[in-house]
């Protein structure tokens, strides 16, 4: 019922030469894979337009990593959801933990950004996840519940949002939670979504896992019932690694 989504977040990595990796991904995204798994690459915004052009016809979608909540105005250096759509994006990541940490983004900010993305008929990928200290204090579930409640706009449908669960301590560290911990938190996120959006919408909404996903651990993680894909950082920069994860999905 839920088609898996494997999304790559290139973060602040990638120059024009990196588009070669995207071309290789496009060639490796066969009709069989296309039928079974959705693929999205979120390059830095300097590459958005050429990435959309080089992915054209391949079925790979291209997205952005953040946007401003407002439609336009005096916000030097910021980009609106409409600009990103105009540049070729069909999805935007909002509330990544690196933005929450580096730019002080709150749940309310993330919700406003998600609303802007949805307002442009793009997919909002809403990120949540606990820090190491919060997990060690036994607060992972409650922290993530609060983030989901505060960051997901009211009344959205399952094709407008994706939730990405990314434990902060698993990002770029090579560490991952146990399979049981991932299963527990994804099931709990679906429960929270059911309370917010209704059972039917929650059952259709995709929940991705992110944090040190590699070809070698993807199969086990993606096999979990409530894991509907992955949000991949480091391993999305190289076609061979990323396609290994797409194939696992
Ligand atoms: P890594 O896959 O490099 O751990 O990054 C995960 C992430 O933050 C994706 O948004």
PDB file of C-alpha atoms and ligand atoms in Angstrom:
ATOM      1  CA  UNK A   1       0.000   0.000   0.000  1.00  0.00           C
ATOM      2  CA  UNK A   2       2.840   2.430   0.854  1.00  0.00           C
ATOM      3  CA  UNK A   3       5.391   2.707  -1.955  1.00  0.00           C
ATOM      4  CA  UNK A   4       8.837   3.010  -0.363  1.00  0.00           C
ATOM      5  CA  UNK A   5      10.734   6.259  -0.845  1.00  0.00           C
ATOM      6  CA  UNK A   6      14.511   6.358  -0.800  1.00  0.00           C
ATOM      7  CA  UNK A   7      15.603   9.975  -0.526  1.00  0.00           C
ATOM      8  CA  UNK A   8      19.127  11.344  -0.650  1.00  0.00           C
ATOM      9  CA  UNK A   9      20.094  14.468   1.284  1.00  0.00           C
ATOM     10  CA  UNK A  10      23.341  15.800  -0.117  1.00  0.00           C
ATOM     11  CA  UNK A  11      23.522  18.466   2.627  1.00  0.00           C
ATOM     12  CA  UNK A  12      26.300  21.044   1.913  1.00  0.00           C
ATOM     13  CA  UNK A  13      28.075  18.722  -0.505  1.00  0.00           C
ATOM     14  CA  UNK A  14      28.217  18.675  -4.277  1.00  0.00           C
ATOM     15  CA  UNK A  15      29.513  20.730  -7.177  1.00  0.00           C
ATOM     16  CA  UNK A  16      28.493  20.570 -10.803  1.00  0.00           C
ATOM     17  CA  UNK A  17      30.782  17.573 -11.301  1.00  0.00           C
ATOM     18  CA  UNK A  18      28.635  15.650  -8.788  1.00  0.00           C
ATOM     19  CA  UNK A  19      25.803  15.596 -11.306  1.00  0.00           C
ATOM     20  CA  UNK A  20      27.692  12.735 -12.926  1.00  0.00           C
ATOM     21  CA  UNK A  21      26.635  10.595  -9.940  1.00  0.00           C
ATOM     22  CA  UNK A  22      23.030  11.602 -10.551  1.00  0.00           C
ATOM     23  CA  UNK A  23      23.314  10.592 -14.214  1.00  0.00           C
ATOM     24  CA  UNK A  24      24.659   7.212 -13.103  1.00  0.00           C
ATOM     25  CA  UNK A  25      21.734   6.830 -10.681  1.00  0.00           C
ATOM     26  CA  UNK A  26      19.316   7.700 -13.486  1.00  0.00           C
ATOM     27  CA  UNK A  27      20.791   4.973 -15.676  1.00  0.00           C
ATOM     28  CA  UNK A  28      20.608   2.421 -12.863  1.00  0.00           C
ATOM     29  CA  UNK A  29      16.974   3.267 -11.999  1.00  0.00           C
ATOM     30  CA  UNK A  30      15.459   0.559 -14.155  1.00  0.00           C
ATOM     31  CA  UNK A  31      11.732   0.243 -14.917  1.00  0.00           C
ATOM     32  CA  UNK A  32      11.531  -2.618 -12.376  1.00  0.00           C
ATOM     33  CA  UNK A  33      12.998  -0.418  -9.622  1.00  0.00           C
ATOM     34  CA  UNK A  34      10.857   2.520 -10.719  1.00  0.00           C
ATOM     35  CA  UNK A  35       7.707   0.449 -10.307  1.00  0.00           C
ATOM     36  CA  UNK A  36       8.666  -0.569  -6.774  1.00  0.00           C
ATOM     37  CA  UNK A  37      10.594   2.298  -5.183  1.00  0.00           C
ATOM     38  CA  UNK A  38      10.394   6.089  -5.434  1.00  0.00           C
ATOM     39  CA  UNK A  39      13.714   7.914  -5.638  1.00  0.00           C
ATOM     40  CA  UNK A  40      14.443  11.488  -4.647  1.00  0.00           C
ATOM     41  CA  UNK A  41      17.694  13.456  -4.541  1.00  0.00           C
ATOM     42  CA  UNK A  42      17.961  16.721  -2.588  1.00  0.00           C
ATOM     43  CA  UNK A  43      21.145  18.444  -3.769  1.00  0.00           C
ATOM     44  CA  UNK A  44      22.317  21.837  -2.554  1.00  0.00           C
ATOM     45  CA  UNK A  45      20.135  24.487  -4.116  1.00  0.00           C
ATOM     46  CA  UNK A  46      22.886  25.629  -6.513  1.00  0.00           C
ATOM     47  CA  UNK A  47      22.435  22.280  -8.276  1.00  0.00           C
ATOM     48  CA  UNK A  48      18.651  22.080  -8.095  1.00  0.00           C
ATOM     49  CA  UNK A  49      17.899  23.285 -11.597  1.00  0.00           C
ATOM     50  CA  UNK A  50      20.624  21.318 -13.429  1.00  0.00           C
ATOM     51  CA  UNK A  51      19.826  18.256 -11.290  1.00  0.00           C
ATOM     52  CA  UNK A  52      16.162  18.453 -12.280  1.00  0.00           C
ATOM     53  CA  UNK A  53      17.260  18.735 -15.916  1.00  0.00           C
ATOM     54  CA  UNK A  54      19.612  15.763 -15.716  1.00  0.00           C
ATOM     55  CA  UNK A  55      17.013  13.625 -13.895  1.00  0.00           C
ATOM     56  CA  UNK A  56      14.313  14.482 -16.419  1.00  0.00           C
ATOM     57  CA  UNK A  57      12.709  11.393 -17.886  1.00  0.00           C
ATOM     58  CA  UNK A  58      14.455   9.058 -15.415  1.00  0.00           C
ATOM     59  CA  UNK A  59      11.660   9.060 -12.824  1.00  0.00           C
ATOM     60  CA  UNK A  60      14.062  10.373 -10.155  1.00  0.00           C
ATOM     61  CA  UNK A  61      12.572  13.335  -8.350  1.00  0.00           C
ATOM     62  CA  UNK A  62      14.611  16.281  -7.161  1.00  0.00           C
ATOM     63  CA  UNK A  63      14.031  18.255  -3.967  1.00  0.00           C
ATOM     64  CA  UNK A  64      15.420  20.938  -1.678  1.00  0.00           C
ATOM     65  CA  UNK A  65      16.747  20.793   1.896  1.00  0.00           C
ATOM     66  CA  UNK A  66      14.912  23.766   3.455  1.00  0.00           C
ATOM     67  CA  UNK A  67      12.723  26.728   2.556  1.00  0.00           C
ATOM     68  CA  UNK A  68      11.428  29.939   4.088  1.00  0.00           C
ATOM     69  CA  UNK A  69       7.888  29.830   5.450  1.00  0.00           C
ATOM     70  CA  UNK A  70       6.888  33.113   3.813  1.00  0.00           C
ATOM     71  CA  UNK A  71       5.950  33.492   0.153  1.00  0.00           C
ATOM     72  CA  UNK A  72       8.252  36.443  -0.628  1.00  0.00           C
ATOM     73  CA  UNK A  73       9.739  39.597   0.839  1.00  0.00           C
ATOM     74  CA  UNK A  74      12.740  41.084   2.588  1.00  0.00           C
ATOM     75  CA  UNK A  75      14.514  37.882   3.676  1.00  0.00           C
ATOM     76  CA  UNK A  76      18.047  38.131   2.307  1.00  0.00           C
ATOM     77  CA  UNK A  77      19.535  34.793   1.399  1.00  0.00           C
ATOM     78  CA  UNK A  78      16.332  32.825   1.907  1.00  0.00           C
ATOM     79  CA  UNK A  79      14.304  30.913  -0.657  1.00  0.00           C
ATOM     80  CA  UNK A  80      10.547  30.471  -0.824  1.00  0.00           C
ATOM     81  CA  UNK A  81       8.774  27.205  -1.564  1.00  0.00           C
ATOM     82  CA  UNK A  82       7.537  28.698  -4.824  1.00  0.00           C
ATOM     83  CA  UNK A  83      11.120  29.495  -5.906  1.00  0.00           C
ATOM     84  CA  UNK A  84      12.172  25.920  -5.182  1.00  0.00           C
ATOM     85  CA  UNK A  85       9.232  24.556  -7.153  1.00  0.00           C
ATOM     86  CA  UNK A  86      10.140  26.922  -9.976  1.00  0.00           C
ATOM     87  CA  UNK A  87      13.710  25.589  -9.832  1.00  0.00           C
ATOM     88  CA  UNK A  88      12.553  22.005 -10.341  1.00  0.00           C
ATOM     89  CA  UNK A  89      11.861  20.725  -6.807  1.00  0.00           C
ATOM     90  CA  UNK A  90       8.964  18.403  -6.127  1.00  0.00           C
ATOM     91  CA  UNK A  91       9.799  17.907  -2.441  1.00  0.00           C
ATOM     92  CA  UNK A  92      11.443  19.849   0.382  1.00  0.00           C
ATOM     93  CA  UNK A  93      13.057  18.505   3.557  1.00  0.00           C
ATOM     94  CA  UNK A  94      11.970  20.575   6.567  1.00  0.00           C
ATOM     95  CA  UNK A  95      13.104  20.466  10.179  1.00  0.00           C
ATOM     96  CA  UNK A  96      16.284  18.483   9.649  1.00  0.00           C
ATOM     97  CA  UNK A  97      18.101  18.216  12.996  1.00  0.00           C
ATOM     98  CA  UNK A  98      21.048  20.137  11.533  1.00  0.00           C
ATOM     99  CA  UNK A  99      18.723  23.077  10.829  1.00  0.00           C
ATOM    100  CA  UNK A 100      17.025  22.724  14.202  1.00  0.00           C
ATOM    101  CA  UNK A 101      20.489  22.840  15.823  1.00  0.00           C
ATOM    102  CA  UNK A 102      22.350  25.317  13.558  1.00  0.00           C
ATOM    103  CA  UNK A 103      19.470  27.732  12.956  1.00  0.00           C
ATOM    104  CA  UNK A 104      17.378  27.278  16.084  1.00  0.00           C
ATOM    105  CA  UNK A 105      14.327  26.063  14.177  1.00  0.00           C
ATOM    106  CA  UNK A 106      11.413  25.194  16.446  1.00  0.00           C
ATOM    107  CA  UNK A 107       8.527  22.800  15.818  1.00  0.00           C
ATOM    108  CA  UNK A 108       6.346  25.815  14.994  1.00  0.00           C
ATOM    109  CA  UNK A 109       8.899  27.007  12.388  1.00  0.00           C
ATOM    110  CA  UNK A 110       9.016  23.536  10.886  1.00  0.00           C
ATOM    111  CA  UNK A 111       5.220  23.357  10.710  1.00  0.00           C
ATOM    112  CA  UNK A 112       5.051  26.757   8.954  1.00  0.00           C
ATOM    113  CA  UNK A 113       7.679  25.627   6.454  1.00  0.00           C
ATOM    114  CA  UNK A 114       5.809  22.362   5.825  1.00  0.00           C
ATOM    115  CA  UNK A 115       2.644  24.378   5.165  1.00  0.00           C
ATOM    116  CA  UNK A 116       4.522  26.519   2.627  1.00  0.00           C
ATOM    117  CA  UNK A 117       5.816  23.393   0.860  1.00  0.00           C
ATOM    118  CA  UNK A 118       2.371  21.797   0.740  1.00  0.00           C
ATOM    119  CA  UNK A 119       0.952  25.107  -0.490  1.00  0.00           C
ATOM    120  CA  UNK A 120       3.109  24.706  -3.592  1.00  0.00           C
ATOM    121  CA  UNK A 121       1.850  21.139  -4.120  1.00  0.00           C
ATOM    122  CA  UNK A 122       5.229  19.691  -3.163  1.00  0.00           C
ATOM    123  CA  UNK A 123       5.957  16.874  -0.727  1.00  0.00           C
ATOM    124  CA  UNK A 124       7.058  18.022   2.752  1.00  0.00           C
ATOM    125  CA  UNK A 125       9.598  15.648   4.330  1.00  0.00           C
ATOM    126  CA  UNK A 126       9.308  16.468   8.016  1.00  0.00           C
ATOM    127  CA  UNK A 127      12.296  15.381  10.131  1.00  0.00           C
ATOM    128  CA  UNK A 128      12.193  14.392  13.787  1.00  0.00           C
ATOM    129  CA  UNK A 129      14.586  12.587  16.105  1.00  0.00           C
ATOM    130  CA  UNK A 130      16.055  12.569  19.590  1.00  0.00           C
ATOM    131  CA  UNK A 131      19.576  13.437  20.728  1.00  0.00           C
ATOM    132  CA  UNK A 132      21.843  10.942  22.456  1.00  0.00           C
ATOM    133  CA  UNK A 133      21.192  12.546  25.851  1.00  0.00           C
ATOM    134  CA  UNK A 134      17.431  12.299  25.317  1.00  0.00           C
ATOM    135  CA  UNK A 135      17.674   8.630  24.338  1.00  0.00           C
ATOM    136  CA  UNK A 136      19.903   7.836  27.332  1.00  0.00           C
ATOM    137  CA  UNK A 137      17.386   9.566  29.597  1.00  0.00           C
ATOM    138  CA  UNK A 138      14.650   7.271  28.248  1.00  0.00           C
ATOM    139  CA  UNK A 139      12.902  10.174  26.550  1.00  0.00           C
ATOM    140  CA  UNK A 140      13.202   9.183  22.861  1.00  0.00           C
ATOM    141  CA  UNK A 141       9.511   8.343  22.431  1.00  0.00           C
ATOM    142  CA  UNK A 142       8.199  11.436  24.199  1.00  0.00           C
ATOM    143  CA  UNK A 143      10.611  13.791  22.389  1.00  0.00           C
ATOM    144  CA  UNK A 144       9.642  12.406  18.993  1.00  0.00           C
ATOM    145  CA  UNK A 145       5.924  12.480  19.859  1.00  0.00           C
ATOM    146  CA  UNK A 146       6.214  16.156  20.761  1.00  0.00           C
ATOM    147  CA  UNK A 147       8.116  16.958  17.553  1.00  0.00           C
ATOM    148  CA  UNK A 148       5.543  15.150  15.385  1.00  0.00           C
ATOM    149  CA  UNK A 149       2.632  16.895  17.138  1.00  0.00           C
ATOM    150  CA  UNK A 150       4.307  20.292  16.807  1.00  0.00           C
ATOM    151  CA  UNK A 151       5.688  19.973  13.283  1.00  0.00           C
ATOM    152  CA  UNK A 152       2.939  18.260  11.255  1.00  0.00           C
ATOM    153  CA  UNK A 153       0.337  20.684   9.845  1.00  0.00           C
ATOM    154  CA  UNK A 154      -3.316  19.953  10.632  1.00  0.00           C
ATOM    155  CA  UNK A 155      -5.529  18.290   8.070  1.00  0.00           C
ATOM    156  CA  UNK A 156      -2.826  17.119   5.676  1.00  0.00           C
ATOM    157  CA  UNK A 157      -3.238  14.026   3.534  1.00  0.00           C
ATOM    158  CA  UNK A 158      -0.843  11.097   3.197  1.00  0.00           C
ATOM    159  CA  UNK A 159       0.452  12.214  -0.196  1.00  0.00           C
ATOM    160  CA  UNK A 160       1.441  15.650   1.111  1.00  0.00           C
ATOM    161  CA  UNK A 161       3.859  14.629   3.856  1.00  0.00           C
ATOM    162  CA  UNK A 162       6.516  12.091   4.735  1.00  0.00           C
ATOM    163  CA  UNK A 163       7.936  11.758   8.234  1.00  0.00           C
ATOM    164  CA  UNK A 164      11.669  11.072   8.525  1.00  0.00           C
ATOM    165  CA  UNK A 165      12.804   9.659  11.863  1.00  0.00           C
ATOM    166  CA  UNK A 166      16.494  10.504  12.230  1.00  0.00           C
ATOM    167  CA  UNK A 167      18.040  10.019  15.663  1.00  0.00           C
ATOM    168  CA  UNK A 168      20.562  12.859  15.914  1.00  0.00           C
ATOM    169  CA  UNK A 169      23.245  10.566  17.353  1.00  0.00           C
ATOM    170  CA  UNK A 170      22.949   8.190  14.374  1.00  0.00           C
ATOM    171  CA  UNK A 171      23.563  10.872  11.738  1.00  0.00           C
ATOM    172  CA  UNK A 172      26.979  10.557  10.123  1.00  0.00           C
ATOM    173  CA  UNK A 173      28.325   8.455  13.000  1.00  0.00           C
ATOM    174  CA  UNK A 174      28.013   4.916  11.653  1.00  0.00           C
ATOM    175  CA  UNK A 175      25.815   4.145  14.663  1.00  0.00           C
ATOM    176  CA  UNK A 176      22.186   3.051  14.341  1.00  0.00           C
ATOM    177  CA  UNK A 177      19.533   2.170  16.911  1.00  0.00           C
ATOM    178  CA  UNK A 178      18.749  -1.530  17.318  1.00  0.00           C
ATOM    179  CA  UNK A 179      16.200  -2.966  14.918  1.00  0.00           C
ATOM    180  CA  UNK A 180      13.779  -3.288  17.856  1.00  0.00           C
ATOM    181  CA  UNK A 181      14.258   0.390  18.758  1.00  0.00           C
ATOM    182  CA  UNK A 182      13.617   1.501  15.168  1.00  0.00           C
ATOM    183  CA  UNK A 183      10.489  -0.686  15.019  1.00  0.00           C
ATOM    184  CA  UNK A 184       9.226   0.711  18.320  1.00  0.00           C
ATOM    185  CA  UNK A 185       9.651   4.352  17.424  1.00  0.00           C
ATOM    186  CA  UNK A 186       8.206   4.024  13.901  1.00  0.00           C
ATOM    187  CA  UNK A 187       5.115   2.261  15.277  1.00  0.00           C
ATOM    188  CA  UNK A 188       4.774   5.007  17.866  1.00  0.00           C
ATOM    189  CA  UNK A 189       5.065   7.736  15.197  1.00  0.00           C
ATOM    190  CA  UNK A 190       2.241   6.061  13.264  1.00  0.00           C
ATOM    191  CA  UNK A 191       0.130   6.062  16.455  1.00  0.00           C
ATOM    192  CA  UNK A 192       0.808   9.770  16.947  1.00  0.00           C
ATOM    193  CA  UNK A 193      -0.126  10.434  13.306  1.00  0.00           C
ATOM    194  CA  UNK A 194      -3.377   8.502  13.820  1.00  0.00           C
ATOM    195  CA  UNK A 195      -4.284  10.777  16.706  1.00  0.00           C
ATOM    196  CA  UNK A 196      -3.441  13.883  14.661  1.00  0.00           C
ATOM    197  CA  UNK A 197      -4.696  12.978  11.198  1.00  0.00           C
ATOM    198  CA  UNK A 198      -6.945   9.955  11.667  1.00  0.00           C
ATOM    199  CA  UNK A 199      -6.211   6.254  11.354  1.00  0.00           C
ATOM    200  CA  UNK A 200      -6.695   6.044   7.612  1.00  0.00           C
ATOM    201  CA  UNK A 201      -4.263   8.865   6.804  1.00  0.00           C
ATOM    202  CA  UNK A 202      -1.728   7.512   9.303  1.00  0.00           C
ATOM    203  CA  UNK A 203      -1.889   4.084   7.672  1.00  0.00           C
ATOM    204  CA  UNK A 204      -1.061   5.617   4.292  1.00  0.00           C
ATOM    205  CA  UNK A 205       1.671   8.047   5.409  1.00  0.00           C
ATOM    206  CA  UNK A 206       5.252   7.029   4.765  1.00  0.00           C
ATOM    207  CA  UNK A 207       7.708   7.064   7.644  1.00  0.00           C
ATOM    208  CA  UNK A 208      11.377   6.963   6.629  1.00  0.00           C
ATOM    209  CA  UNK A 209      14.348   6.014   8.774  1.00  0.00           C
ATOM    210  CA  UNK A 210      17.524   8.100   8.507  1.00  0.00           C
ATOM    211  CA  UNK A 211      20.929   7.935  10.192  1.00  0.00           C
ATOM    212  CA  UNK A 212      23.918   5.952   8.902  1.00  0.00           C
ATOM    213  CA  UNK A 213      21.905   3.974   6.356  1.00  0.00           C
ATOM    214  CA  UNK A 214      24.247   2.039   4.056  1.00  0.00           C
ATOM    215  CA  UNK A 215      23.791  -0.741   1.502  1.00  0.00           C
ATOM    216  CA  UNK A 216      24.955  -3.192   4.199  1.00  0.00           C
ATOM    217  CA  UNK A 217      22.284  -2.346   6.813  1.00  0.00           C
ATOM    218  CA  UNK A 218      19.460  -1.141   4.543  1.00  0.00           C
ATOM    219  CA  UNK A 219      17.820  -4.497   3.967  1.00  0.00           C
ATOM    220  CA  UNK A 220      17.266  -5.233   7.646  1.00  0.00           C
ATOM    221  CA  UNK A 221      16.001  -1.728   8.453  1.00  0.00           C
ATOM    222  CA  UNK A 222      13.764  -1.430   5.390  1.00  0.00           C
ATOM    223  CA  UNK A 223      12.199  -4.818   6.072  1.00  0.00           C
ATOM    224  CA  UNK A 224      10.452  -3.446   9.179  1.00  0.00           C
ATOM    225  CA  UNK A 225       6.683  -3.075   8.834  1.00  0.00           C
ATOM    226  CA  UNK A 226       6.532   0.623   9.692  1.00  0.00           C
ATOM    227  CA  UNK A 227       9.696   1.664   7.839  1.00  0.00           C
ATOM    228  CA  UNK A 228       8.657   2.933   4.412  1.00  0.00           C
ATOM    229  CA  UNK A 229      12.013   4.005   3.066  1.00  0.00           C
ATOM    230  CA  UNK A 230      15.146   5.858   4.040  1.00  0.00           C
ATOM    231  CA  UNK A 231      16.549   9.363   4.190  1.00  0.00           C
ATOM    232  CA  UNK A 232      20.210   8.955   3.347  1.00  0.00           C
ATOM    233  CA  UNK A 233      23.059  11.416   3.826  1.00  0.00           C
ATOM    234  CA  UNK A 234      26.623  10.270   3.159  1.00  0.00           C
ATOM    235  CA  UNK A 235      25.691   7.178   1.168  1.00  0.00           C
ATOM    236  CA  UNK A 236      23.557   9.236  -1.242  1.00  0.00           C
ATOM    237  CA  UNK A 237      26.582  11.030  -2.698  1.00  0.00           C
ATOM    238  CA  UNK A 238      27.789   8.008  -4.652  1.00  0.00           C
ATOM    239  CA  UNK A 239      25.547   6.265  -7.171  1.00  0.00           C
ATOM    240  CA  UNK A 240      26.876   2.810  -6.308  1.00  0.00           C
ATOM    241  CA  UNK A 241      26.057   3.183  -2.581  1.00  0.00           C
ATOM    242  CA  UNK A 242      22.730   4.891  -3.079  1.00  0.00           C
ATOM    243  CA  UNK A 243      21.539   2.367  -5.669  1.00  0.00           C
ATOM    244  CA  UNK A 244      22.468  -0.427  -3.251  1.00  0.00           C
ATOM    245  CA  UNK A 245      19.976   1.075  -0.786  1.00  0.00           C
ATOM    246  CA  UNK A 246      17.331   1.573  -3.495  1.00  0.00           C
ATOM    247  CA  UNK A 247      17.744  -2.079  -4.464  1.00  0.00           C
ATOM    248  CA  UNK A 248      17.412  -3.155  -0.818  1.00  0.00           C
ATOM    249  CA  UNK A 249      14.115  -1.240  -0.644  1.00  0.00           C
TER     250      UNK A 249
HETATM  251  P1  LIG B   1      23.913   9.990   7.193  1.00  0.00           P
HETATM  252  O1  LIG B   1      23.218   9.001   6.261  1.00  0.00           O
HETATM  253  O2  LIG B   1      25.158  10.560   6.597  1.00  0.00           O
HETATM  254  O3  LIG B   1      24.046   9.456   8.565  1.00  0.00           O
HETATM  255  O4  LIG B   1      22.920  11.269   7.288  1.00  0.00           O
HETATM  256  C1  LIG B   1      21.569  11.061   7.555  1.00  0.00           C
HETATM  257  C2  LIG B   1      20.848  12.337   7.365  1.00  0.00           C
HETATM  258  O5  LIG B   1      20.979  13.270   8.138  1.00  0.00           O
HETATM  259  C3  LIG B   1      19.970  12.458   6.193  1.00  0.00           C
HETATM  260  O6  LIG B   1      19.155  13.573   6.259  1.00  0.00           O
END
